[in-house]
Short mmCIF file of C-alpha atoms and ligand atoms in Angstrom, two decimals:
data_model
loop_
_atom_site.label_atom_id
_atom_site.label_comp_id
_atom_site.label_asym_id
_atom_site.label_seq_id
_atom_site.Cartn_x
_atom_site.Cartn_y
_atom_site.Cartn_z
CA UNK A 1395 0.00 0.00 0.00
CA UNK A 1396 1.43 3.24 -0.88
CA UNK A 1397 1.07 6.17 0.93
CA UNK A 1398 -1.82 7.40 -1.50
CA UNK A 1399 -4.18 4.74 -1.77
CA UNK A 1400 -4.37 4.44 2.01
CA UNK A 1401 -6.68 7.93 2.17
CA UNK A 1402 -8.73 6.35 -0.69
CA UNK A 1403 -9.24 3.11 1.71
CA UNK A 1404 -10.66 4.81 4.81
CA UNK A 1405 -12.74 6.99 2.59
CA UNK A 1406 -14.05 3.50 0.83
CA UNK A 1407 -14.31 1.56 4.52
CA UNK A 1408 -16.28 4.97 5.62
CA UNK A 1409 -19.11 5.20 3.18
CA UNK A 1410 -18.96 1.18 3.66
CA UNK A 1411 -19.41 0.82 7.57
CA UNK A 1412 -21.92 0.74 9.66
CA UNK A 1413 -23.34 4.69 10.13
CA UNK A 1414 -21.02 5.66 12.68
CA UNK A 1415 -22.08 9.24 12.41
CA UNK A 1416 -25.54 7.97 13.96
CA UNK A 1417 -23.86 6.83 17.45
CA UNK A 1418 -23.58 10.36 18.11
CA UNK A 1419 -27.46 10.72 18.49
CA UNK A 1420 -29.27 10.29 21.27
CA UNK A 1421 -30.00 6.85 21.79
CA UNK A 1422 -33.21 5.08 22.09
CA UNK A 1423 -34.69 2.72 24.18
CA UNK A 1424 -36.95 0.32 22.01
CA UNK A 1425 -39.42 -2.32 22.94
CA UNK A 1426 -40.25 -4.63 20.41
CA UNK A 1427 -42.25 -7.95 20.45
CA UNK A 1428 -43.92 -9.80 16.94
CA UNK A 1429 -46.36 -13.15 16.84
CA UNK A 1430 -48.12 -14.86 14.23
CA UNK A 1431 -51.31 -16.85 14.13
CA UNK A 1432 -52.79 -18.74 11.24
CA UNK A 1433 -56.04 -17.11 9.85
CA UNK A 1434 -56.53 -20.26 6.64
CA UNK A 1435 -60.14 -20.45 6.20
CA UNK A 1436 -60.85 -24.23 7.66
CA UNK A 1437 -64.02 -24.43 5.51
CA UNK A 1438 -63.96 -24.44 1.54
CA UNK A 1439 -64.67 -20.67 0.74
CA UNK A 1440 -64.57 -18.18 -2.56
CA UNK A 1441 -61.25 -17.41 -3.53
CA UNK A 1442 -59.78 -13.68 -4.61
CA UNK A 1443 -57.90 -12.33 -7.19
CA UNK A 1444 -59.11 -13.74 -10.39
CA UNK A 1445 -62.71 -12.94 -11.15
CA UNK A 1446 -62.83 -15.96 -13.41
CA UNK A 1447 -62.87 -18.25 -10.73
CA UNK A 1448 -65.62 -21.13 -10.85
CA UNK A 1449 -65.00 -23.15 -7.90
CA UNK A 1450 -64.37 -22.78 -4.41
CA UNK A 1451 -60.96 -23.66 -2.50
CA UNK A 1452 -59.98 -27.48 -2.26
CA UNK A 1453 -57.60 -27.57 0.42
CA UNK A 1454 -54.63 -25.80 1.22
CA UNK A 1455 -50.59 -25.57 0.89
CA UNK A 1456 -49.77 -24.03 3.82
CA UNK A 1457 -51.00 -21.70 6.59
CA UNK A 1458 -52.21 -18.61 6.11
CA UNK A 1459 -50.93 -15.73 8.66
CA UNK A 1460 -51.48 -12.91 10.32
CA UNK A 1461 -48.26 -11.23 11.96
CA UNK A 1462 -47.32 -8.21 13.83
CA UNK A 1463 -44.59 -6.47 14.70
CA UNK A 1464 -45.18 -4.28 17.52
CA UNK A 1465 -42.58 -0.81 17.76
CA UNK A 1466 -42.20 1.57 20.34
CA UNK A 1467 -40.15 4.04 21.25
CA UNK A 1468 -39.05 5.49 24.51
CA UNK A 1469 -41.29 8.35 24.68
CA UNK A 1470 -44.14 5.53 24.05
CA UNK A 1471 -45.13 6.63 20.27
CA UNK A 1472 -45.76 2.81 19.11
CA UNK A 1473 -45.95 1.42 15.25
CA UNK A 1474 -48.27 -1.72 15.26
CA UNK A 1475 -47.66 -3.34 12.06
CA UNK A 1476 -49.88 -5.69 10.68
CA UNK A 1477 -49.02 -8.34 7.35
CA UNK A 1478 -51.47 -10.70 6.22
CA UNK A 1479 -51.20 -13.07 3.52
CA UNK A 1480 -54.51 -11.78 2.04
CA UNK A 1481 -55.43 -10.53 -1.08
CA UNK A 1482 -56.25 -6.86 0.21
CA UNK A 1483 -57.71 -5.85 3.26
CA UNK A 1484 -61.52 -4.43 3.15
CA UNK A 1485 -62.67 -1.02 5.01
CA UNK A 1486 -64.88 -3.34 7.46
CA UNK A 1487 -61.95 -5.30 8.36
CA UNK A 1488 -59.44 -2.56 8.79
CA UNK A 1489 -62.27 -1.06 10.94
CA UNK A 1490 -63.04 -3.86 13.00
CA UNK A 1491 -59.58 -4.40 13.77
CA UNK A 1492 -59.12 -0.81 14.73
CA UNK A 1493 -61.85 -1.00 17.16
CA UNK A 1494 -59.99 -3.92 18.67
CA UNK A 1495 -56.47 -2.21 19.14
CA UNK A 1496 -58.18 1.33 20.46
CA UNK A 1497 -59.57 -0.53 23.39
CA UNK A 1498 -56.15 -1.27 24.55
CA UNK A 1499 -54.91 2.32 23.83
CA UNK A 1500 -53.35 2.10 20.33
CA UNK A 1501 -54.39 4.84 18.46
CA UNK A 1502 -55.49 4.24 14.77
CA UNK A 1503 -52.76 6.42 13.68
CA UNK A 1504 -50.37 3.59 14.76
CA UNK A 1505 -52.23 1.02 12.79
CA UNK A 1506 -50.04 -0.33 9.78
CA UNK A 1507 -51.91 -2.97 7.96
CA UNK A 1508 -50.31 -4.42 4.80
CA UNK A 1509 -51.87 -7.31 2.85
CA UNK A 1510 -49.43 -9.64 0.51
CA UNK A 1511 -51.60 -9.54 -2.11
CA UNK A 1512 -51.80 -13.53 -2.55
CA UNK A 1513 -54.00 -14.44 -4.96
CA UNK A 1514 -54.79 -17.92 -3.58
CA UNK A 1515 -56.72 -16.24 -0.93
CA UNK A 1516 -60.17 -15.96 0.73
CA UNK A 1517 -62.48 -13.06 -1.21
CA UNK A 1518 -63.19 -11.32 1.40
CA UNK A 1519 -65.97 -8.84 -0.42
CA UNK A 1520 -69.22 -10.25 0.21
CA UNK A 1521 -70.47 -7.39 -2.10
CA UNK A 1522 -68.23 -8.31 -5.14
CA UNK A 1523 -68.99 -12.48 -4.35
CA UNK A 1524 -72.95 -11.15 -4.62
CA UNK A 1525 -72.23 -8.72 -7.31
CA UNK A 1526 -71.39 -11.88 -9.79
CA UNK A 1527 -73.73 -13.68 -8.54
CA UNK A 1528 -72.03 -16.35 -6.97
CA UNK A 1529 -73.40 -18.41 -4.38
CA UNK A 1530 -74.74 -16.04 -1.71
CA UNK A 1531 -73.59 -19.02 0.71
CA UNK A 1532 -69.78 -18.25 -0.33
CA UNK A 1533 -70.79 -14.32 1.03
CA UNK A 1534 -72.15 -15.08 4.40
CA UNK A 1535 -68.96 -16.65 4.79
CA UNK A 1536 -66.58 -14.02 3.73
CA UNK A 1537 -68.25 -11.86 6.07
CA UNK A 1538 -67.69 -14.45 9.34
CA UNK A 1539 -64.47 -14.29 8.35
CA UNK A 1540 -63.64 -10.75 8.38
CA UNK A 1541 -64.96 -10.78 11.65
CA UNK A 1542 -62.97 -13.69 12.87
CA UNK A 1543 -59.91 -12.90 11.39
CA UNK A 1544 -60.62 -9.60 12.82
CA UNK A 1545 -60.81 -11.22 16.47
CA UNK A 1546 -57.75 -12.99 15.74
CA UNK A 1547 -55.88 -9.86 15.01
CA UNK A 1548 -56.81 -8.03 18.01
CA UNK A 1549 -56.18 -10.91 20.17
CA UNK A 1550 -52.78 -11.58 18.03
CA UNK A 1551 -52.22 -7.63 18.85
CA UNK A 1552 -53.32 -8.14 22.70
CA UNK A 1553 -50.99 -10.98 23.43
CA UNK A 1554 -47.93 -9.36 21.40
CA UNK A 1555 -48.29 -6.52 23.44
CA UNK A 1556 -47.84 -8.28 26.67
CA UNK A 1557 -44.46 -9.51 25.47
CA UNK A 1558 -42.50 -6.03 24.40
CA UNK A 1559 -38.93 -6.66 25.16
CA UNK A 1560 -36.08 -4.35 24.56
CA UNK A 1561 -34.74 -4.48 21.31
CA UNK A 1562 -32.20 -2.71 19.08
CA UNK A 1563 -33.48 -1.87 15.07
CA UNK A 1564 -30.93 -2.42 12.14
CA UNK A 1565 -31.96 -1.73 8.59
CA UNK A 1566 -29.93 -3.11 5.59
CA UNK A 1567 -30.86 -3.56 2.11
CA UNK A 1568 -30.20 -5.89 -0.52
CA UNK A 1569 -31.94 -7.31 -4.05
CA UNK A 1570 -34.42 -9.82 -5.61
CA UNK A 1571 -34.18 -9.75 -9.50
CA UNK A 1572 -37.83 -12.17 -10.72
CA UNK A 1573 -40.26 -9.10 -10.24
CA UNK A 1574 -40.50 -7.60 -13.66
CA UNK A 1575 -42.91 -4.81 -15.03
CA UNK A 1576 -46.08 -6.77 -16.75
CA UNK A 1577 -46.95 -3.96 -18.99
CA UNK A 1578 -46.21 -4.05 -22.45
CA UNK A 1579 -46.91 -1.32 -24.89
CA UNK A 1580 -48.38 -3.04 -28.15
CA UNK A 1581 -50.31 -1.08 -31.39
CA UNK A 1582 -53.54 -2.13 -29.28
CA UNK A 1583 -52.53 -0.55 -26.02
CA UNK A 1584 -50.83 -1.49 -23.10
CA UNK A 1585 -51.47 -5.32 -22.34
CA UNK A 1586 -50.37 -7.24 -18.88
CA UNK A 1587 -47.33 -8.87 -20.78
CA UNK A 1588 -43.93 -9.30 -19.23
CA UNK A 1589 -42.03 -5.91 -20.39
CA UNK A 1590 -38.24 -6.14 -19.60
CA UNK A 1591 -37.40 -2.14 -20.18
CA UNK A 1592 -40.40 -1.40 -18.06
CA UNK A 1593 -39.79 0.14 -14.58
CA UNK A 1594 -39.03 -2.03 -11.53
CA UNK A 1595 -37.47 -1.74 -7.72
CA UNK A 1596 -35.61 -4.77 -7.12
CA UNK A 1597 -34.77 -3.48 -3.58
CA UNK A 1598 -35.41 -5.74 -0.49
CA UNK A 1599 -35.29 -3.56 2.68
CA UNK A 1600 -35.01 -5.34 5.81
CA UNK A 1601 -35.93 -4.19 9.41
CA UNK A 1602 -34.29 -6.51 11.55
CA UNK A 1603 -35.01 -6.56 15.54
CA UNK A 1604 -32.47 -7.97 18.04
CA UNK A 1605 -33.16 -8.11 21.52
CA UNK A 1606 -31.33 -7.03 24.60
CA UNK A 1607 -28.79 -10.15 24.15
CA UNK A 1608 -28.53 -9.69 20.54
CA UNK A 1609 -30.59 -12.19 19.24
CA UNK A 1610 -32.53 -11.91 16.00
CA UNK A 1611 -36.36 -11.72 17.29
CA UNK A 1612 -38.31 -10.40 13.63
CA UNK A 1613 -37.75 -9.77 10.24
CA UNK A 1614 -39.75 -7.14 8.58
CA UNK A 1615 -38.19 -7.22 5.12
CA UNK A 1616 -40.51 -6.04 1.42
CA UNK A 1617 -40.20 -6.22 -2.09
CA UNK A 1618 -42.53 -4.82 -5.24
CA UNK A 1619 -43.87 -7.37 -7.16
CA UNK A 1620 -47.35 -9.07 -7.67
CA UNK A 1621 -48.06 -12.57 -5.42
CA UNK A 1622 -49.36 -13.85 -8.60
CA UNK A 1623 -47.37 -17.11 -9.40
CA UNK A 1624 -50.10 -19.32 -8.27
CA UNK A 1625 -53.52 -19.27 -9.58
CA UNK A 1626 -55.28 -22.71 -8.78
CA UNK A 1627 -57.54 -23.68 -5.76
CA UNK A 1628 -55.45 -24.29 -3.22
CA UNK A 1629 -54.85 -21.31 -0.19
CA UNK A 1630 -51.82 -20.54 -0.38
CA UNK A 1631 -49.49 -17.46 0.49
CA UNK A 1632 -47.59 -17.75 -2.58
CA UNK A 1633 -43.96 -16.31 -3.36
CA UNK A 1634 -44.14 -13.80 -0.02
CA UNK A 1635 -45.62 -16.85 2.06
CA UNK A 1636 -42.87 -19.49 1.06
CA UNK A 1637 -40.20 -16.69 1.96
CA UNK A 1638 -41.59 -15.84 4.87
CA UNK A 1639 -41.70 -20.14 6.05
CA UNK A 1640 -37.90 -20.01 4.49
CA UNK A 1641 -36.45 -17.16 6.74
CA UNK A 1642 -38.35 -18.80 9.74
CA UNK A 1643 -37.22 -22.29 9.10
CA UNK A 1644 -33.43 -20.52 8.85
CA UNK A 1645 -33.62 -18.72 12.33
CA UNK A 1646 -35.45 -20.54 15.07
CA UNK A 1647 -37.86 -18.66 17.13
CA UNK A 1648 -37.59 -15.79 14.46
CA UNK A 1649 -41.08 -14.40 13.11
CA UNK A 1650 -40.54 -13.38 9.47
CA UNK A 1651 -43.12 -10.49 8.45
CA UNK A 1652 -43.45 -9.42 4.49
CA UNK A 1653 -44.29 -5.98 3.66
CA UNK A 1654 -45.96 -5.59 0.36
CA UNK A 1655 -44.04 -2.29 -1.85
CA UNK A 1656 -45.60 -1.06 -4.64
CA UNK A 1657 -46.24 -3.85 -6.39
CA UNK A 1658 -49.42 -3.32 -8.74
CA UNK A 1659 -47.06 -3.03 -12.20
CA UNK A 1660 -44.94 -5.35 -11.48
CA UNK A 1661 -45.16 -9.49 -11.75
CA UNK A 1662 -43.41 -12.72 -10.89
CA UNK A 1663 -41.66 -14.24 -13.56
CA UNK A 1664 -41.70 -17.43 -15.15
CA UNK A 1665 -45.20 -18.21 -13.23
CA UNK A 1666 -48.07 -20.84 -12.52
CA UNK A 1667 -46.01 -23.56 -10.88
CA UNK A 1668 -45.81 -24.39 -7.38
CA UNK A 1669 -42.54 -25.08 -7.93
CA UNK A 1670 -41.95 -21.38 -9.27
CA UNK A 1671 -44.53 -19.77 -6.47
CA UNK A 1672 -41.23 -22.06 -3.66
CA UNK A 1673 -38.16 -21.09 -5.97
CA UNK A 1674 -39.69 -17.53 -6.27
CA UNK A 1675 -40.11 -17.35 -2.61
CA UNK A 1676 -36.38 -19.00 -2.11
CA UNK A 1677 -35.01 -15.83 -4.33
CA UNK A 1678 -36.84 -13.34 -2.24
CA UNK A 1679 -35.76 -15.24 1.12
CA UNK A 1680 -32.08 -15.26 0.00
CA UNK A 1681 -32.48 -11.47 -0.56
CA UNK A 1682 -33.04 -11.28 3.02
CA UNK A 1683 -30.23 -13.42 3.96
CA UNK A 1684 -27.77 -11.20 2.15
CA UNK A 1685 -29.12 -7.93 4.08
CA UNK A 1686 -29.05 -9.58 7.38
CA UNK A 1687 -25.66 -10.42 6.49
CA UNK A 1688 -24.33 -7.46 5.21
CA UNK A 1689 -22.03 -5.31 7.23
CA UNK A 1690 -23.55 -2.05 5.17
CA UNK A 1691 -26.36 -1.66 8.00
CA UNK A 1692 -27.92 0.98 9.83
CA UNK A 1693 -28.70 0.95 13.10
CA UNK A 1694 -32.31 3.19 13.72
CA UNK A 1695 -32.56 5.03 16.34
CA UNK A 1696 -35.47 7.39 17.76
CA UNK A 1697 -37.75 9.07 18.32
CA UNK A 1698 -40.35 7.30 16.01
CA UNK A 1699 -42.92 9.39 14.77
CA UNK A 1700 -45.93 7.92 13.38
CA UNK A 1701 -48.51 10.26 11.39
CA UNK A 1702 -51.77 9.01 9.51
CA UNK A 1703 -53.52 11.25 6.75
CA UNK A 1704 -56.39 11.18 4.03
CA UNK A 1705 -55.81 12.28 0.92
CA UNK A 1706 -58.93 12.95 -1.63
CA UNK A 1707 -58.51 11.38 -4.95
CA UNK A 1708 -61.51 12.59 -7.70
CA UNK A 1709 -62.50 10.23 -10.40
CA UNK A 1710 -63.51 10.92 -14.19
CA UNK A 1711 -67.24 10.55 -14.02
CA UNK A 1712 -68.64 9.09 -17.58
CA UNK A 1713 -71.50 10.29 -19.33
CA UNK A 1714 -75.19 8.37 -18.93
CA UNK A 1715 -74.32 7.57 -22.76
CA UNK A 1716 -71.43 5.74 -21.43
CA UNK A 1717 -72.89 4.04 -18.32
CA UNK A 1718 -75.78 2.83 -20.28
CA UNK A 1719 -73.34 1.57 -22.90
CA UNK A 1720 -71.54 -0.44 -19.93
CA UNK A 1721 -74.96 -1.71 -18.47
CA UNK A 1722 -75.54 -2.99 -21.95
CA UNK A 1723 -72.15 -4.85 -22.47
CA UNK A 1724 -71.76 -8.48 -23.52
CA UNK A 1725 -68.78 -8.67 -20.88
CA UNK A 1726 -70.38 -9.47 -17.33
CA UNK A 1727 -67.81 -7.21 -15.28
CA UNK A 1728 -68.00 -4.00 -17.50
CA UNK A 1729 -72.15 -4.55 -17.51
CA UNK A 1730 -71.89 -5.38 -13.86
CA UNK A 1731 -70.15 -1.67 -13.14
CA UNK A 1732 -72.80 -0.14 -15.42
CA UNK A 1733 -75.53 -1.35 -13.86
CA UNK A 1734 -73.88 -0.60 -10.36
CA UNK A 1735 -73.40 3.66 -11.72
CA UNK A 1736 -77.06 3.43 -12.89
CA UNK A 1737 -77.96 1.99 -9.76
CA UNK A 1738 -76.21 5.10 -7.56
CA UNK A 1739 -77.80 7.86 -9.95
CA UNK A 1740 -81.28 6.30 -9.32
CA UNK A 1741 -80.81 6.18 -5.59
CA UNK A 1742 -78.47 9.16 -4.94
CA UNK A 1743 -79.28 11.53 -7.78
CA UNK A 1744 -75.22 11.33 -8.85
CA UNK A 1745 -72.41 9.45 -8.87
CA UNK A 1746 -70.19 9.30 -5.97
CA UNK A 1747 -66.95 10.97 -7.87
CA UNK A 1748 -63.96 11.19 -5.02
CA UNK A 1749 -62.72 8.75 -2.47
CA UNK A 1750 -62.35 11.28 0.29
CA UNK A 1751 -60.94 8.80 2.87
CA UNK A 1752 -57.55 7.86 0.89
CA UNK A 1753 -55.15 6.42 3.87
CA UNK A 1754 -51.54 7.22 3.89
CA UNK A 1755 -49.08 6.72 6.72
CA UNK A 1756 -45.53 8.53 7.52
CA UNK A 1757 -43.59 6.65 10.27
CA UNK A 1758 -39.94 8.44 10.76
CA UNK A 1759 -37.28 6.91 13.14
CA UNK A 1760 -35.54 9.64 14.13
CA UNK A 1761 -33.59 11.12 11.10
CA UNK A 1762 -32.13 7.37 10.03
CA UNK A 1763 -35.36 5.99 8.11
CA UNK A 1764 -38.87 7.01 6.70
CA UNK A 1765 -41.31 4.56 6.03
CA UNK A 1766 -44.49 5.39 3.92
CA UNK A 1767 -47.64 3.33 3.59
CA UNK A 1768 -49.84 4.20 0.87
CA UNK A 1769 -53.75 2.41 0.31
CA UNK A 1770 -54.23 0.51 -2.84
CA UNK A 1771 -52.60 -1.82 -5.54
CA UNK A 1772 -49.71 1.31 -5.87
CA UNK A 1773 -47.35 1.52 -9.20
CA UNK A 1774 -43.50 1.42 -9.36
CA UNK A 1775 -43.44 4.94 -9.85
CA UNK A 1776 -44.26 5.96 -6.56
CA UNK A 1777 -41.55 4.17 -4.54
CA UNK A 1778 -38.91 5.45 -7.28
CA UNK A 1779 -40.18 9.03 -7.09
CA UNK A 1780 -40.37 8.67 -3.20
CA UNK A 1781 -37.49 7.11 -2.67
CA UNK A 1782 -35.24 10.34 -4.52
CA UNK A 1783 -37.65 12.95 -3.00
CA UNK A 1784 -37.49 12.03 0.65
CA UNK A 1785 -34.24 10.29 0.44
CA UNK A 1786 -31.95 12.97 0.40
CA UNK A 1787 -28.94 13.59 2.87
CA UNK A 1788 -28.44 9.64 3.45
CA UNK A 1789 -31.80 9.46 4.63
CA UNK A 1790 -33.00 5.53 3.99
CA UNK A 1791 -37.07 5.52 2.54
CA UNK A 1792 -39.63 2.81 2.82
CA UNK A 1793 -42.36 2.64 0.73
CA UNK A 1794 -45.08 0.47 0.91
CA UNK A 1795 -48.30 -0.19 -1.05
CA UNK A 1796 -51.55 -2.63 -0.01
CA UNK A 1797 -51.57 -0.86 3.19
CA UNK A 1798 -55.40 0.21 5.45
CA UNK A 1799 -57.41 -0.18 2.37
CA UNK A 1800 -56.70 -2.14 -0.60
CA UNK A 1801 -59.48 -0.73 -2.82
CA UNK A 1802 -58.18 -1.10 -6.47
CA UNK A 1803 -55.27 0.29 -8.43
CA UNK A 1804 -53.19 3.43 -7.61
CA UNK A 1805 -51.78 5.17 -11.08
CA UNK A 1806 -48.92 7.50 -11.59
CA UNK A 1807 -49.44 10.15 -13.94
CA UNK A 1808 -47.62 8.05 -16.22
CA UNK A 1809 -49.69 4.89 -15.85
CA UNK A 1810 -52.90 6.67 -15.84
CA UNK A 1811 -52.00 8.81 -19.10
CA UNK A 1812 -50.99 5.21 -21.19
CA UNK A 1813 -54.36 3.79 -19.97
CA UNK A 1814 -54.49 -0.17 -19.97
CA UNK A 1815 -55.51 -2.20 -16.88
CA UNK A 1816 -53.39 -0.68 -13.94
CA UNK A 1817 -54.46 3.22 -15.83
CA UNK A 1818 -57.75 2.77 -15.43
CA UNK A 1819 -59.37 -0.55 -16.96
CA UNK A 1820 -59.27 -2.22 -13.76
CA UNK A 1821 -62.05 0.31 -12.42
CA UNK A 1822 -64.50 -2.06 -13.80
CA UNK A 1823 -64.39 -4.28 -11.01
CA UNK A 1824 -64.80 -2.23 -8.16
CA UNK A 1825 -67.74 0.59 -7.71
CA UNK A 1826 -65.86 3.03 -8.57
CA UNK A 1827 -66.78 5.45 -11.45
CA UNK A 1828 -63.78 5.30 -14.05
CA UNK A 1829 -60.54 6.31 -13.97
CA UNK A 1830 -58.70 8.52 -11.68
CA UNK A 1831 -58.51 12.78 -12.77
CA UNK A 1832 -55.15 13.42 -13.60
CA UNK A 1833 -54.51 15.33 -9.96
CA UNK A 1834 -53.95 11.74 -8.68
CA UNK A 1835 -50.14 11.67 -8.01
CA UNK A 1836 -49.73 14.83 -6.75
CA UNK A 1837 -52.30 14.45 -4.12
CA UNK A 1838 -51.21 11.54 -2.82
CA UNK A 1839 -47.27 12.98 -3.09
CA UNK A 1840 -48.68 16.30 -1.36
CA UNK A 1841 -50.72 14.21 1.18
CA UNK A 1842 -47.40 12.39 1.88
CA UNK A 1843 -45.51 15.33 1.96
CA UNK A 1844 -47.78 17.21 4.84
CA UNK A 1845 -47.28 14.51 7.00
CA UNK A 1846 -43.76 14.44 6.66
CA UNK A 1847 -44.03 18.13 7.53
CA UNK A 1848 -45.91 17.54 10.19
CA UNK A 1849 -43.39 15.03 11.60
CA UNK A 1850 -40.65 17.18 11.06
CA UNK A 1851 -42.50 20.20 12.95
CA UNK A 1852 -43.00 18.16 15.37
CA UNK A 1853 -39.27 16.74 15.95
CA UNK A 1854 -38.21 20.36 15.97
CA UNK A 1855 -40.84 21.22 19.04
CA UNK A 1856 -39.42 18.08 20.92
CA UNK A 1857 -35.62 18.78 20.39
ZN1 LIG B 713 -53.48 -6.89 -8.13
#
């Protein structure tokens, strides 16, 4: 080594280390505790995700799970987050499960739930199941099972709470490459086709929890990508279920939690195997391994700040021409919307044209690490865009989609203004009116950025 390259070395072993300029913050005291129970339907039910479904489930692969990983910081400001290997999560069960956690003095605002997205699911809309007129039997049963797996949350959320432990937070990084963007630009449009030069986010961020001795306790650890792989009858968590049983079955004791990013343009590829769904799930787990192994870490320190928002989206209303038009369609879904729109004029007078309850959540530990958790099937775009907006200064950002309310497809600008499913065409199966007004993605980036104002303004009063 020569007397120049040394400089060079530190400088390299520097931006390579641990954050050692973080020691020299105040540090925090966390308590930390996760759990898991198994929410698999035990009966046969109506399965999610593809409306073309005939049957009802035969059996399962595996369990089913809810999880939580409970956070909380010195000062007491507490993140509950909740991941279920569901295909969304419905306003009635985000509210019953809210009403669950307030009675033992969580506040809503603290209430992170994230659904995988499996599509080997239960359908948990009774209104959709009745909608298509499928059995009204398979209904009655989605709805005693929101409000079971809703008991089994709180009580999940009650018992993890008796258990908070010291714990120190680390978060690393590292990548998964099968997610790829699944929309292709043809002469006819944009079709759900794998496109290679499409945008992705490979990145698999990791929260990892020690306790006082050191020992790994949970993994919180996401990725962007459709659970898609599967699409038979069988429950089953797919890719982000088989990594999850992976990273548990590699570290005893550990509970393994999988936050869905913003996945909605983005799918697993090669698909429809079992085989796939596991090797899929393998990649994604060996992700993890690789940031709970790397030595570029940070560790997170407090205070946590937690702050909950609703941001008002409008929709593009469509002329009577046009709803009568869809109520008149050969295709059951779009005539199925129409006559849903004609249904709201006759008993409302209009159609209901924003979604004024649009949930977003900012959680900031201390200046290390900002996590964002937006409603809805979200696009790449977002967690790019996010991720070089917030993420300035060495600042690490989170972003997470399927979070409070998964009601249908979030666009970009982008996305909305090439049309095709995720644009707009999906609107068909949900009650929604059409596609979003082009204000979308800047009130859902201005939503997101008031909170983080609000966080800051607060962190400044505290200081
Ligand atoms: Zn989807």
């Amino acid at each position: 080594m020569n007397r120049l390259q040394a400089p060079a070395i530190i400088i390299f072993a520097l931006a390579f280390w641990p954050n050692f300029t973080s020691l020299d913050a105040a540090e925090t005291s966390w308590m930390c505790a996760a759990g898991s129970a198994a929410i698999t339907p035990q009966d046969p039910v109506w399965m999610g995700g593809y409306a073309a479904r005939k049957e009802p489930s035969a059996g399962s692969v595996h369990d089913l799970n809810a999880k939580v990983l409970i956070i909380r910081d010195d000062q007491g400001e507490q993140l509950v987050i909740v991941t279920l290997d569901l295909l969304g999560i419905t306003k009635e069960l985000r509210i019953a499960v809210e009403e669950r956690v307030v009675a033992q003095g969580v506040s809503p605002n603290s209430l992170l739930m994230n659904a995988s997205h499996t599509h080997c699911g239960p359908e948990l809309r009774d209104d959709r199941i009745l909608r298509y007129g499928i059995d009204a039997t398979y209904a009655a049963s989605a709805r005693t099972y929101v409000q079971n797996t809703a008991i089994k949350i709180g009580n999940l959320i009650t018992e993890t709470l008796q258990r908070l432990e010291p714990a120190n937070l680390y978060y690393s990084r590292a990548r998964a490459g099968f997610a790829m963007n699944r929309r292709l630009p043809t002469e006819q449009g944009f079709i759900n086709s794998p496109n290679p030069q499409g945008p992705i986010d490979h990145d698999v961020p990791v929260l990892r929890v020690e306790n006082a001795q050191g020992r790994l306790t949970a993994v919180l650890f996401g990725y962007a990508c459709h659970a898609t792989t599967l699409s038979f009858q069988k429950l089953c968590g797919d890719y982000p279920g088989f990594a999850q049983q992976f990273i548990e079955a590699t570290h005893d004791g550990v509970t393994a939690l999988f936050l869905n990013g913003c996945s909605a343009d983005q799918n697993p590829y090669p698909r429809r195997t079992l085989e796939l769904a596991k090797q899929h799930g393998q990649a994604l787990a060996n992700g993890v391994e690789t940031a709970l192994t790397t030595k570029q870490f940070r560790k997170l320190h407090g205070p946590l700040f937690v702050e909950m928002g609703h941001a008002t989206l409008d929709f593009k209303v469509p002329s009577i021409q046009q709803i009568n038009e869809e109520a008149n369609s050969d295709n059951k879904y779009t005539r199925v919307h129409g006559e849903e729109l004609l249904r709201q004029l006759e008993t409302q007078g209009r159609i209901d044209s924003s979604y004024s309850d649009f949930p977003i959540q900012v959680a900031q530990f201390g200046t290390d690490l900002t996590l964002v958790a937006i409603c809805g099937e979200v696009v790449v775009d977002y967690s790019l865009r996010l991720k070089q907006e917030l993420g300035q200064n060495e600042h690490l950002v989170w972003v997470a989609g399927y979070s409070n309310h998964v009601f249908g497809y979030l666009p970009s600008l982008r996305v909305l203004q090439e049309g095709g499913y995720e644009g707009g065409g999906a609107m068909r199966y949900t009650t929604y009116p059409g596609p979003f007004e082009a204000t979308v993605e800047e009130r859902v980036i201005e939503k997101i950025r008031e909170l983080h104002r609000k966080i800051q303004t607060k962190r400044t009063t505290t200081q």
